[in-house]
XYZ file of C-alpha atoms in Angstrom:
319
model
C 0.119 16.210 30.100
C 3.036 14.028 31.389
C 4.815 17.218 32.746
C 1.860 18.234 34.789
C 1.388 14.686 36.186
C 5.053 14.559 37.174
C 4.809 17.869 38.966
C 1.625 16.662 40.840
C 3.374 13.224 41.731
C 6.399 15.101 43.277
C 4.191 17.510 45.290
C 4.832 16.947 48.971
C 1.162 17.672 49.716
C -0.128 14.976 47.360
C -2.139 12.372 49.201
C -0.707 8.805 49.478
C -3.679 7.254 47.530
C -3.617 9.713 44.642
C 0.126 9.975 43.931
C 0.800 6.396 42.666
C -2.244 6.481 40.406
C -1.199 9.812 38.851
C 2.404 8.833 38.533
C 1.722 5.424 37.012
C -0.550 6.611 34.204
C 2.078 8.475 32.127
C 4.579 5.719 32.822
C 2.403 3.128 31.193
C 1.618 5.469 28.259
C 5.358 6.231 27.838
C 6.192 2.631 27.795
C 3.499 1.859 25.281
C 4.571 4.729 23.140
C 8.302 3.515 23.383
C 7.359 -0.110 22.336
C 5.224 1.222 19.256
C 8.021 3.621 18.250
C 10.522 0.837 18.505
C 8.694 -1.459 16.350
C 7.748 1.206 13.909
C 11.422 2.051 13.632
C 12.148 -1.591 12.726
C 10.029 -1.094 9.513
C 12.028 1.969 8.356
C 8.937 4.107 7.614
C 10.685 6.589 5.403
C 11.637 3.808 2.972
C 8.044 2.566 2.911
C 6.850 5.995 1.977
C 9.236 5.980 -0.985
C 8.157 2.661 -2.140
C 4.354 3.620 -1.993
C 5.210 6.823 -3.972
C 6.153 4.561 -6.951
C 3.423 1.941 -6.386
C 0.188 4.081 -6.465
C 1.057 5.947 -9.690
C 1.877 2.650 -11.390
C -1.570 1.493 -10.411
C -3.204 4.487 -11.779
C -1.272 3.876 -15.100
C -2.321 0.207 -15.046
C -5.958 1.151 -14.750
C -5.786 4.137 -16.979
C -7.295 6.133 -14.249
C -8.578 5.180 -10.820
C -8.368 1.377 -10.046
C -10.755 -0.321 -7.497
C -10.561 1.479 -4.156
C -10.464 -1.903 -2.480
C -7.456 -2.942 -4.596
C -5.744 0.381 -3.901
C -6.200 0.003 -0.066
C -5.066 -3.640 -0.114
C -1.954 -2.921 -2.077
C -0.978 0.190 0.035
C -1.574 -1.586 3.292
C -0.132 -4.950 2.087
C 2.786 -3.210 0.462
C 3.508 -1.180 3.646
C 3.441 -4.552 5.668
C 5.667 -6.200 3.148
C 8.223 -3.441 3.145
C 8.099 -3.297 6.919
C 8.612 -7.009 7.072
C 11.651 -6.887 4.770
C 13.261 -3.910 6.780
C 12.541 -5.618 10.100
C 14.115 -8.788 9.061
C 17.069 -6.760 7.668
C 17.551 -5.173 11.033
C 17.642 -8.614 12.499
C 20.195 -9.962 10.139
C 22.321 -6.812 10.161
C 22.172 -6.189 13.927
C 25.906 -6.989 14.272
C 27.042 -4.290 11.802
C 24.348 -1.856 12.773
C 26.091 -1.275 15.997
C 29.299 -0.377 14.472
C 27.867 2.209 11.974
C 27.022 5.654 13.121
C 24.076 5.938 10.622
C 22.425 2.811 12.155
C 23.576 3.149 15.787
C 20.151 4.158 16.987
C 18.119 1.287 15.605
C 16.014 -0.592 18.150
C 18.097 -3.799 18.041
C 21.333 -1.798 18.683
C 19.676 0.077 21.547
C 18.115 -3.187 22.919
C 14.648 -1.720 22.888
C 13.449 -4.860 20.920
C 14.981 -8.262 21.384
C 16.330 -10.103 18.294
C 13.671 -12.836 18.626
C 10.857 -10.392 18.957
C 12.155 -8.532 15.778
C 12.356 -11.822 13.896
C 8.913 -12.804 14.840
C 7.503 -9.442 14.054
C 9.054 -9.324 10.699
C 7.819 -12.871 9.759
C 4.297 -12.268 10.867
C 3.738 -9.047 9.080
C 5.451 -10.515 6.123
C 3.075 -13.623 5.933
C 0.210 -11.189 6.480
C 1.113 -9.015 3.709
C 1.423 -11.902 1.162
C -1.865 -13.444 2.275
C -3.627 -10.042 2.162
C -2.541 -9.252 -1.342
C -2.818 -12.680 -2.754
C -6.197 -13.452 -1.289
C -7.811 -10.191 -2.172
C -6.327 -9.265 -5.530
C -4.442 -12.268 -7.212
C -1.642 -14.738 -6.609
C 0.656 -13.230 -9.169
C 0.721 -10.042 -7.030
C 0.969 -12.138 -3.849
C 3.882 -14.173 -5.232
C 5.735 -11.027 -6.386
C 5.376 -9.621 -2.856
C 6.747 -12.844 -1.293
C 9.670 -12.814 -3.833
C 10.392 -9.146 -2.959
C 10.679 -9.870 0.691
C 12.782 -12.988 -0.001
C 15.009 -11.215 -2.450
C 15.768 -8.328 -0.027
C 16.517 -10.405 3.000
C 18.000 -13.547 1.613
C 19.538 -12.613 -1.779
C 20.571 -8.945 -1.046
C 21.140 -8.825 2.817
C 22.554 -12.402 3.409
C 24.287 -13.242 0.066
C 25.232 -9.931 -1.655
C 25.609 -7.133 0.844
C 28.770 -8.195 2.458
C 30.358 -9.988 -0.355
C 30.294 -7.772 -3.392
C 30.498 -4.183 -4.470
C 27.696 -4.898 -6.936
C 25.373 -5.288 -3.890
C 23.642 -1.975 -4.593
C 22.883 -2.658 -8.223
C 21.418 -6.227 -7.836
C 19.743 -5.133 -4.599
C 17.820 -2.689 -6.566
C 15.444 -5.359 -7.817
C 13.638 -5.666 -4.558
C 13.212 -1.901 -4.307
C 11.767 -1.771 -7.752
C 9.343 -4.728 -7.225
C 6.424 -2.644 -5.743
C 5.613 -1.204 -9.141
C 5.200 -4.780 -10.532
C 3.104 -5.840 -7.606
C 0.772 -2.799 -8.041
C 0.426 -3.482 -11.717
C -0.233 -7.085 -11.215
C -2.890 -6.335 -8.543
C -4.709 -4.202 -11.094
C -4.379 -6.117 -14.354
C -3.635 -9.742 -13.268
C -0.602 -9.735 -15.589
C 2.619 -7.837 -16.632
C 3.965 -6.419 -19.818
C 6.525 -4.127 -21.274
C 5.106 -0.930 -19.671
C 5.329 -2.021 -16.024
C 8.845 -3.448 -16.813
C 9.974 -0.049 -18.100
C 8.591 1.504 -14.878
C 10.474 -1.043 -13.004
C 13.672 -0.153 -14.820
C 13.291 3.515 -14.012
C 13.355 2.785 -10.303
C 16.063 0.008 -10.690
C 18.545 2.302 -12.370
C 17.694 5.177 -10.151
C 18.777 3.279 -7.069
C 22.687 3.122 -7.661
C 23.152 6.918 -7.998
C 20.650 7.488 -5.168
C 22.264 5.199 -2.647
C 25.951 5.626 -3.664
C 25.457 9.351 -2.865
C 24.640 8.302 0.647
C 27.361 5.691 0.789
C 29.917 8.352 -0.194
C 29.002 10.408 2.840
C 29.101 7.337 5.099
C 32.043 5.596 3.542
C 33.802 5.208 6.752
C 30.882 3.617 8.374
C 30.677 0.879 5.779
C 34.296 0.407 5.837
C 34.336 -0.037 9.613
C 31.458 -2.616 9.251
C 33.215 -4.474 6.510
C 30.574 -3.804 3.943
C 32.095 -3.539 0.485
C 29.841 -0.687 -0.840
C 31.303 0.736 -4.138
C 32.394 3.904 -2.581
C 34.517 1.849 -0.098
C 36.305 -0.335 -2.556
C 36.598 2.014 -5.559
C 37.749 5.512 -6.321
C 35.345 8.446 -6.086
C 35.752 9.053 -9.714
C 34.567 5.504 -10.566
C 31.648 5.820 -8.307
C 30.549 8.995 -9.986
C 31.188 7.657 -13.474
C 29.058 4.585 -12.779
C 26.335 6.868 -11.243
C 26.343 8.808 -14.414
C 25.884 5.666 -16.612
C 23.042 4.614 -14.517
C 21.491 7.958 -14.413
C 21.463 8.038 -18.218
C 19.854 4.574 -18.390
C 17.227 5.785 -15.812
C 16.430 8.897 -17.864
C 16.331 6.702 -21.172
C 13.891 4.321 -19.618
C 11.711 7.144 -18.212
C 11.480 8.841 -21.741
C 10.995 5.434 -23.315
C 7.771 5.078 -21.305
C 6.340 8.334 -22.912
C 5.269 7.075 -26.269
C 4.095 3.552 -24.988
C 1.805 4.534 -22.247
C 1.668 8.325 -21.508
C 0.997 11.641 -23.106
C 2.975 14.820 -23.477
C 2.441 15.904 -19.827
C 4.487 13.030 -18.415
C 6.843 13.204 -21.303
C 7.632 16.902 -20.761
C 8.166 16.365 -16.987
C 10.365 13.287 -17.643
C 12.626 15.231 -20.125
C 13.038 18.317 -17.693
C 13.529 16.217 -14.553
C 15.897 13.922 -16.310
C 17.943 16.911 -17.661
C 18.214 18.346 -14.264
C 19.266 14.971 -12.719
C 21.904 14.448 -15.297
C 23.130 17.883 -14.812
C 23.634 17.257 -11.009
C 25.373 14.057 -11.519
C 27.854 15.336 -14.181
C 28.398 18.399 -11.982
C 29.596 16.264 -9.268
C 31.849 14.326 -11.638
C 33.223 17.531 -13.137
C 34.014 18.812 -9.587
C 35.703 15.636 -8.743
C 37.866 15.704 -11.907
C 39.022 19.201 -11.018
C 39.895 18.084 -7.372
C 37.122 20.152 -5.772
C 35.108 19.205 -2.773
C 31.812 17.580 -3.683
C 28.462 17.462 -1.737
C 26.928 13.929 -2.452
C 24.001 14.526 -0.242
C 22.636 17.193 -2.500
C 22.281 14.387 -5.176
C 20.795 12.067 -2.510
C 18.130 14.536 -1.644
C 17.427 15.613 -5.210
C 17.164 12.026 -6.393
C 14.149 11.538 -3.958
C 12.514 14.732 -5.226
C 13.124 13.553 -8.832
C 11.417 10.236 -8.329
C 8.511 11.746 -6.402
C 7.829 14.432 -9.044
C 8.277 11.936 -11.988
C 5.696 9.582 -10.447
C 3.398 12.216 -9.582
C 3.374 13.269 -13.283
C 2.825 9.559 -14.205
C -0.193 9.479 -11.849
C -1.694 12.685 -13.253
C -1.076 11.522 -16.840
C -2.979 8.381 -16.238
C -6.219 10.355 -15.834
C -5.690 12.458 -19.095
Protein backbone atom coordinates (compact mmCIF):
# COMPACT_ATOMS: atom_id res chain seq x y z
CA UNK A 1 0.00 0.00 0.00
CA UNK A 2 2.83 2.42 0.75
CA UNK A 3 4.32 1.91 -2.71
CA UNK A 4 1.03 2.87 -4.37
CA UNK A 5 0.67 5.90 -2.12
CA UNK A 6 4.19 7.06 -2.92
CA UNK A 7 3.45 6.86 -6.61
CA UNK A 8 0.24 8.81 -6.17
CA UNK A 9 2.00 11.47 -4.11
CA UNK A 10 4.64 11.96 -6.78
CA UNK A 11 2.14 12.19 -9.63
CA UNK A 12 2.30 15.66 -11.20
CA UNK A 13 -1.45 15.58 -11.78
CA UNK A 14 -2.28 15.02 -8.09
CA UNK A 15 -4.38 17.80 -6.59
CA UNK A 16 -2.74 20.02 -4.00
CA UNK A 17 -5.35 19.05 -1.38
CA UNK A 18 -5.05 15.30 -1.86
CA UNK A 19 -1.31 14.87 -2.16
CA UNK A 20 -0.28 15.80 1.41
CA UNK A 21 -2.98 13.60 2.93
CA UNK A 22 -2.01 10.56 0.87
CA UNK A 23 1.68 11.05 1.50
CA UNK A 24 1.34 11.63 5.24
CA UNK A 25 -0.61 8.45 6.00
CA UNK A 26 2.15 5.94 5.17
CA UNK A 27 4.72 8.21 6.82
CA UNK A 28 2.88 8.08 10.14
CA UNK A 29 2.34 4.35 9.78
CA UNK A 30 5.99 3.82 8.93
CA UNK A 31 7.08 5.82 11.96
CA UNK A 32 4.75 3.93 14.28
CA UNK A 33 6.00 0.64 12.88
CA UNK A 34 9.62 1.73 13.29
CA UNK A 35 9.06 2.73 16.92
CA UNK A 36 7.27 -0.53 17.69
CA UNK A 37 10.00 -2.55 15.98
CA UNK A 38 12.72 -0.71 17.89
CA UNK A 39 11.17 -1.36 21.30
CA UNK A 40 10.42 -4.95 20.36
CA UNK A 41 14.06 -5.41 19.34
CA UNK A 42 15.12 -4.17 22.79
CA UNK A 43 13.36 -7.17 24.34
CA UNK A 44 15.27 -9.68 22.15
CA UNK A 45 12.17 -11.71 21.22
CA UNK A 46 14.10 -14.78 20.04
CA UNK A 47 15.52 -15.21 23.54
CA UNK A 48 12.02 -14.81 25.01
CA UNK A 49 10.76 -17.61 22.76
CA UNK A 50 13.47 -19.93 24.06
CA UNK A 51 12.67 -19.11 27.69
CA UNK A 52 8.97 -19.83 27.20
CA UNK A 53 9.78 -23.15 25.51
CA UNK A 54 11.18 -24.32 28.84
CA UNK A 55 8.62 -22.64 31.11
CA UNK A 56 5.35 -24.03 29.74
CA UNK A 57 6.40 -27.72 29.78
CA UNK A 58 7.67 -27.25 33.34
CA UNK A 59 4.19 -25.99 34.26
CA UNK A 60 2.60 -29.04 32.62
CA UNK A 61 4.89 -31.30 34.62
CA UNK A 62 4.12 -29.43 37.85
CA UNK A 63 0.38 -29.82 37.25
CA UNK A 64 0.66 -33.42 35.98
CA UNK A 65 -1.31 -32.22 32.98
CA UNK A 66 -2.92 -28.94 32.06
CA UNK A 67 -2.62 -26.22 34.71
CA UNK A 68 -5.12 -23.42 35.14
CA UNK A 69 -5.51 -21.51 31.88
CA UNK A 70 -5.38 -18.23 33.81
CA UNK A 71 -2.11 -19.26 35.45
CA UNK A 72 -0.64 -20.26 32.11
CA UNK A 73 -1.60 -16.99 30.44
CA UNK A 74 -0.27 -14.96 33.37
CA UNK A 75 3.05 -16.81 33.48
CA UNK A 76 3.53 -16.68 29.71
CA UNK A 77 2.68 -12.98 29.52
CA UNK A 78 4.49 -12.09 32.73
CA UNK A 79 7.48 -14.20 31.76
CA UNK A 80 7.68 -12.53 28.36
CA UNK A 81 7.54 -9.10 30.01
CA UNK A 82 10.16 -10.10 32.58
CA UNK A 83 12.54 -11.45 29.95
CA UNK A 84 11.89 -8.39 27.81
CA UNK A 85 12.65 -6.14 30.78
CA UNK A 86 15.91 -7.92 31.55
CA UNK A 87 16.96 -7.77 27.90
CA UNK A 88 16.03 -4.09 27.49
CA UNK A 89 17.98 -3.16 30.62
CA UNK A 90 20.87 -5.26 29.34
CA UNK A 91 20.83 -3.23 26.10
CA UNK A 92 20.91 -0.04 28.18
CA UNK A 93 23.87 -1.20 30.28
CA UNK A 94 25.82 -2.67 27.37
CA UNK A 95 25.20 0.11 24.85
CA UNK A 96 28.88 1.09 24.90
CA UNK A 97 30.15 -2.34 23.87
CA UNK A 98 27.22 -3.15 21.60
CA UNK A 99 28.42 -0.51 19.16
CA UNK A 100 31.84 -2.20 18.99
CA UNK A 101 30.56 -5.69 18.26
CA UNK A 102 29.37 -6.63 14.79
CA UNK A 103 26.75 -9.02 16.19
CA UNK A 104 25.08 -6.26 18.21
CA UNK A 105 25.74 -3.26 15.97
CA UNK A 106 22.13 -3.08 14.77
CA UNK A 107 20.51 -2.88 18.20
CA UNK A 108 18.21 0.13 18.74
CA UNK A 109 20.48 2.04 21.14
CA UNK A 110 23.43 1.67 18.78
CA UNK A 111 21.37 2.93 15.82
CA UNK A 112 19.85 5.70 18.00
CA UNK A 113 16.30 4.63 17.20
CA UNK A 114 15.61 4.58 20.94
CA UNK A 115 17.24 6.90 23.46
CA UNK A 116 19.08 5.42 26.47
CA UNK A 117 16.63 7.08 28.87
CA UNK A 118 13.64 5.69 27.00
CA UNK A 119 15.17 2.21 27.00
CA UNK A 120 15.82 2.43 30.75
CA UNK A 121 12.28 3.58 31.54
CA UNK A 122 10.78 0.98 29.22
CA UNK A 123 12.79 -1.83 30.81
CA UNK A 124 11.91 -0.79 34.35
CA UNK A 125 8.20 -0.32 33.62
CA UNK A 126 7.65 -3.70 31.97
CA UNK A 127 9.83 -5.32 34.67
CA UNK A 128 7.71 -3.93 37.51
CA UNK A 129 4.58 -4.88 35.56
CA UNK A 130 5.76 -8.47 35.17
CA UNK A 131 6.55 -8.90 38.86
CA UNK A 132 3.21 -7.43 39.97
CA UNK A 133 1.28 -9.43 37.39
CA UNK A 134 2.78 -12.76 38.42
CA UNK A 135 2.90 -12.01 42.13
CA UNK A 136 -0.66 -10.72 42.45
CA UNK A 137 -2.33 -13.34 40.24
CA UNK A 138 -0.38 -16.49 41.18
CA UNK A 139 1.74 -16.23 44.34
CA UNK A 140 4.61 -14.15 45.67
CA UNK A 141 7.13 -16.98 45.50
CA UNK A 142 6.73 -16.87 41.72
CA UNK A 143 6.71 -13.07 41.79
CA UNK A 144 9.85 -12.96 43.94
CA UNK A 145 11.65 -15.38 41.63
CA UNK A 146 10.69 -13.17 38.69
CA UNK A 147 12.19 -10.12 40.38
CA UNK A 148 15.29 -12.10 41.35
CA UNK A 149 15.80 -13.28 37.76
CA UNK A 150 15.66 -9.74 36.37
CA UNK A 151 18.00 -8.46 39.10
CA UNK A 152 20.43 -11.33 38.62
CA UNK A 153 20.66 -10.91 34.85
CA UNK A 154 21.14 -7.15 34.84
CA UNK A 155 23.06 -6.55 38.05
CA UNK A 156 24.92 -9.76 38.89
CA UNK A 157 25.61 -10.95 35.34
CA UNK A 158 25.70 -7.82 33.16
CA UNK A 159 27.19 -5.33 35.63
CA UNK A 160 29.35 -7.51 37.88
CA UNK A 161 30.36 -10.65 35.97
CA UNK A 162 30.24 -10.15 32.22
CA UNK A 163 33.22 -7.82 31.89
CA UNK A 164 35.25 -9.21 34.79
CA UNK A 165 35.47 -12.99 34.58
CA UNK A 166 35.55 -15.78 32.02
CA UNK A 167 33.10 -17.64 34.29
CA UNK A 168 30.42 -15.11 33.30
CA UNK A 169 28.54 -17.54 31.05
CA UNK A 170 28.48 -20.28 33.70
CA UNK A 171 27.19 -18.10 36.54
CA UNK A 172 24.95 -16.11 34.21
CA UNK A 173 23.12 -19.32 33.39
CA UNK A 174 21.14 -19.05 36.62
CA UNK A 175 18.88 -16.30 35.30
CA UNK A 176 18.29 -18.13 32.03
CA UNK A 177 17.20 -21.21 33.98
CA UNK A 178 14.96 -19.33 36.42
CA UNK A 179 11.79 -19.39 34.27
CA UNK A 180 11.26 -23.11 34.96
CA UNK A 181 11.27 -22.38 38.69
CA UNK A 182 8.89 -19.44 38.20
CA UNK A 183 6.47 -21.59 36.21
CA UNK A 184 6.64 -24.41 38.74
CA UNK A 185 6.13 -22.08 41.70
CA UNK A 186 3.18 -20.39 39.96
CA UNK A 187 1.44 -23.76 39.62
CA UNK A 188 2.31 -25.40 42.94
CA UNK A 189 3.21 -22.55 45.28
CA UNK A 190 6.48 -24.28 46.18
CA UNK A 191 9.64 -25.93 44.87
CA UNK A 192 11.24 -29.36 45.23
CA UNK A 193 13.90 -31.61 43.74
CA UNK A 194 12.08 -32.05 40.41
CA UNK A 195 12.00 -28.36 39.39
CA UNK A 196 15.61 -27.99 40.49
CA UNK A 197 16.57 -30.87 38.19
CA UNK A 198 14.77 -29.18 35.31
CA UNK A 199 16.60 -25.98 36.29
CA UNK A 200 19.92 -27.88 36.20
CA UNK A 201 19.26 -29.19 32.68
CA UNK A 202 18.88 -25.63 31.35
CA UNK A 203 21.73 -24.34 33.55
CA UNK A 204 24.28 -26.84 32.24
CA UNK A 205 22.93 -26.47 28.69
CA UNK A 206 23.85 -22.81 28.51
CA UNK A 207 27.70 -22.97 28.51
CA UNK A 208 28.07 -25.27 25.46
CA UNK A 209 25.23 -23.42 23.74
CA UNK A 210 26.60 -19.93 24.23
CA UNK A 211 30.29 -20.77 23.92
CA UNK A 212 29.59 -22.14 20.43
CA UNK A 213 28.33 -18.66 19.52
CA UNK A 214 31.20 -16.97 21.34
CA UNK A 215 33.75 -19.02 19.36
CA UNK A 216 32.34 -17.64 16.13
CA UNK A 217 32.27 -14.06 17.44
CA UNK A 218 35.51 -14.30 19.41
CA UNK A 219 36.99 -11.20 17.74
CA UNK A 220 33.88 -9.19 18.60
CA UNK A 221 34.13 -10.00 22.29
CA UNK A 222 37.87 -9.38 22.29
CA UNK A 223 37.39 -5.95 20.68
CA UNK A 224 34.75 -5.09 23.28
CA UNK A 225 36.97 -6.23 26.16
CA UNK A 226 34.55 -8.95 27.29
CA UNK A 227 36.48 -11.96 28.66
CA UNK A 228 34.29 -14.74 27.30
CA UNK A 229 36.02 -18.08 27.71
CA UNK A 230 36.80 -18.44 23.97
CA UNK A 231 38.60 -15.07 24.15
CA UNK A 232 40.87 -15.85 27.11
CA UNK A 233 41.33 -19.62 26.77
CA UNK A 234 42.41 -22.05 24.09
CA UNK A 235 39.80 -23.57 21.79
CA UNK A 236 40.59 -27.00 23.23
CA UNK A 237 39.84 -25.86 26.77
CA UNK A 238 36.54 -24.33 25.64
CA UNK A 239 35.52 -27.58 23.96
CA UNK A 240 36.64 -29.73 26.89
CA UNK A 241 34.59 -27.62 29.30
CA UNK A 242 31.68 -27.71 26.85
CA UNK A 243 31.88 -31.50 26.89
CA UNK A 244 31.94 -31.59 30.71
CA UNK A 245 28.84 -29.39 31.01
CA UNK A 246 27.13 -31.37 28.27
CA UNK A 247 27.62 -34.59 30.25
CA UNK A 248 26.23 -32.89 33.36
CA UNK A 249 23.25 -31.63 31.36
CA UNK A 250 22.48 -35.09 29.98
CA UNK A 251 22.93 -36.68 33.42
CA UNK A 252 20.40 -34.25 34.94
CA UNK A 253 17.95 -34.81 32.08
CA UNK A 254 18.08 -38.58 32.62
CA UNK A 255 17.92 -38.25 36.43
CA UNK A 256 14.58 -36.51 35.90
CA UNK A 257 13.18 -39.66 34.26
CA UNK A 258 12.56 -41.92 37.29
CA UNK A 259 11.53 -39.05 39.54
CA UNK A 260 8.81 -37.40 37.50
CA UNK A 261 8.36 -38.86 34.02
CA UNK A 262 7.64 -42.05 32.08
CA UNK A 263 9.57 -43.98 29.44
CA UNK A 264 8.39 -41.55 26.73
CA UNK A 265 10.42 -38.66 28.09
CA UNK A 266 13.19 -41.03 29.19
CA UNK A 267 13.68 -42.48 25.72
CA UNK A 268 13.76 -39.02 24.14
CA UNK A 269 16.20 -37.75 26.77
CA UNK A 270 18.59 -40.66 26.16
CA UNK A 271 18.52 -40.33 22.34
CA UNK A 272 18.80 -36.55 22.28
CA UNK A 273 21.51 -36.62 24.94
CA UNK A 274 23.54 -39.13 22.94
CA UNK A 275 23.26 -36.97 19.82
CA UNK A 276 24.27 -33.85 21.75
CA UNK A 277 27.31 -35.56 23.27
CA UNK A 278 28.28 -36.95 19.87
CA UNK A 279 28.33 -33.44 18.37
CA UNK A 280 30.34 -31.94 21.23
CA UNK A 281 32.92 -34.72 21.14
CA UNK A 282 33.04 -34.55 17.34
CA UNK A 283 34.08 -30.90 17.59
CA UNK A 284 36.65 -31.74 20.25
CA UNK A 285 38.03 -34.60 18.13
CA UNK A 286 38.34 -32.35 15.07
CA UNK A 287 40.12 -29.70 17.12
CA UNK A 288 42.62 -32.24 18.47
CA UNK A 289 43.39 -33.31 14.89
CA UNK A 290 43.91 -29.71 13.82
CA UNK A 291 40.83 -29.69 11.58
CA UNK A 292 38.50 -26.77 11.06
CA UNK A 293 35.43 -26.83 13.28
CA UNK A 294 31.97 -25.38 12.72
CA UNK A 295 30.73 -24.26 16.15
CA UNK A 296 27.48 -22.77 14.85
CA UNK A 297 26.20 -26.24 14.05
CA UNK A 298 26.40 -27.03 17.77
CA UNK A 299 24.76 -23.68 18.56
CA UNK A 300 21.76 -24.39 16.33
CA UNK A 301 21.56 -28.05 17.33
CA UNK A 302 21.56 -27.09 21.00
CA UNK A 303 18.39 -25.05 20.44
CA UNK A 304 16.77 -28.00 18.68
CA UNK A 305 17.86 -30.29 21.51
CA UNK A 306 16.31 -28.14 24.22
CA UNK A 307 13.11 -27.62 22.25
CA UNK A 308 12.58 -31.33 21.55
CA UNK A 309 13.50 -32.33 25.10
CA UNK A 310 10.93 -29.98 26.61
CA UNK A 311 8.29 -30.95 24.09
CA UNK A 312 8.82 -34.54 25.27
CA UNK A 313 8.52 -33.30 28.87
CA UNK A 314 5.24 -31.58 28.05
CA UNK A 315 3.80 -34.64 26.29
CA UNK A 316 4.90 -36.94 29.10
CA UNK A 317 3.08 -34.78 31.66
CA UNK A 318 -0.24 -35.85 30.14
CA UNK A 319 0.53 -39.59 30.21
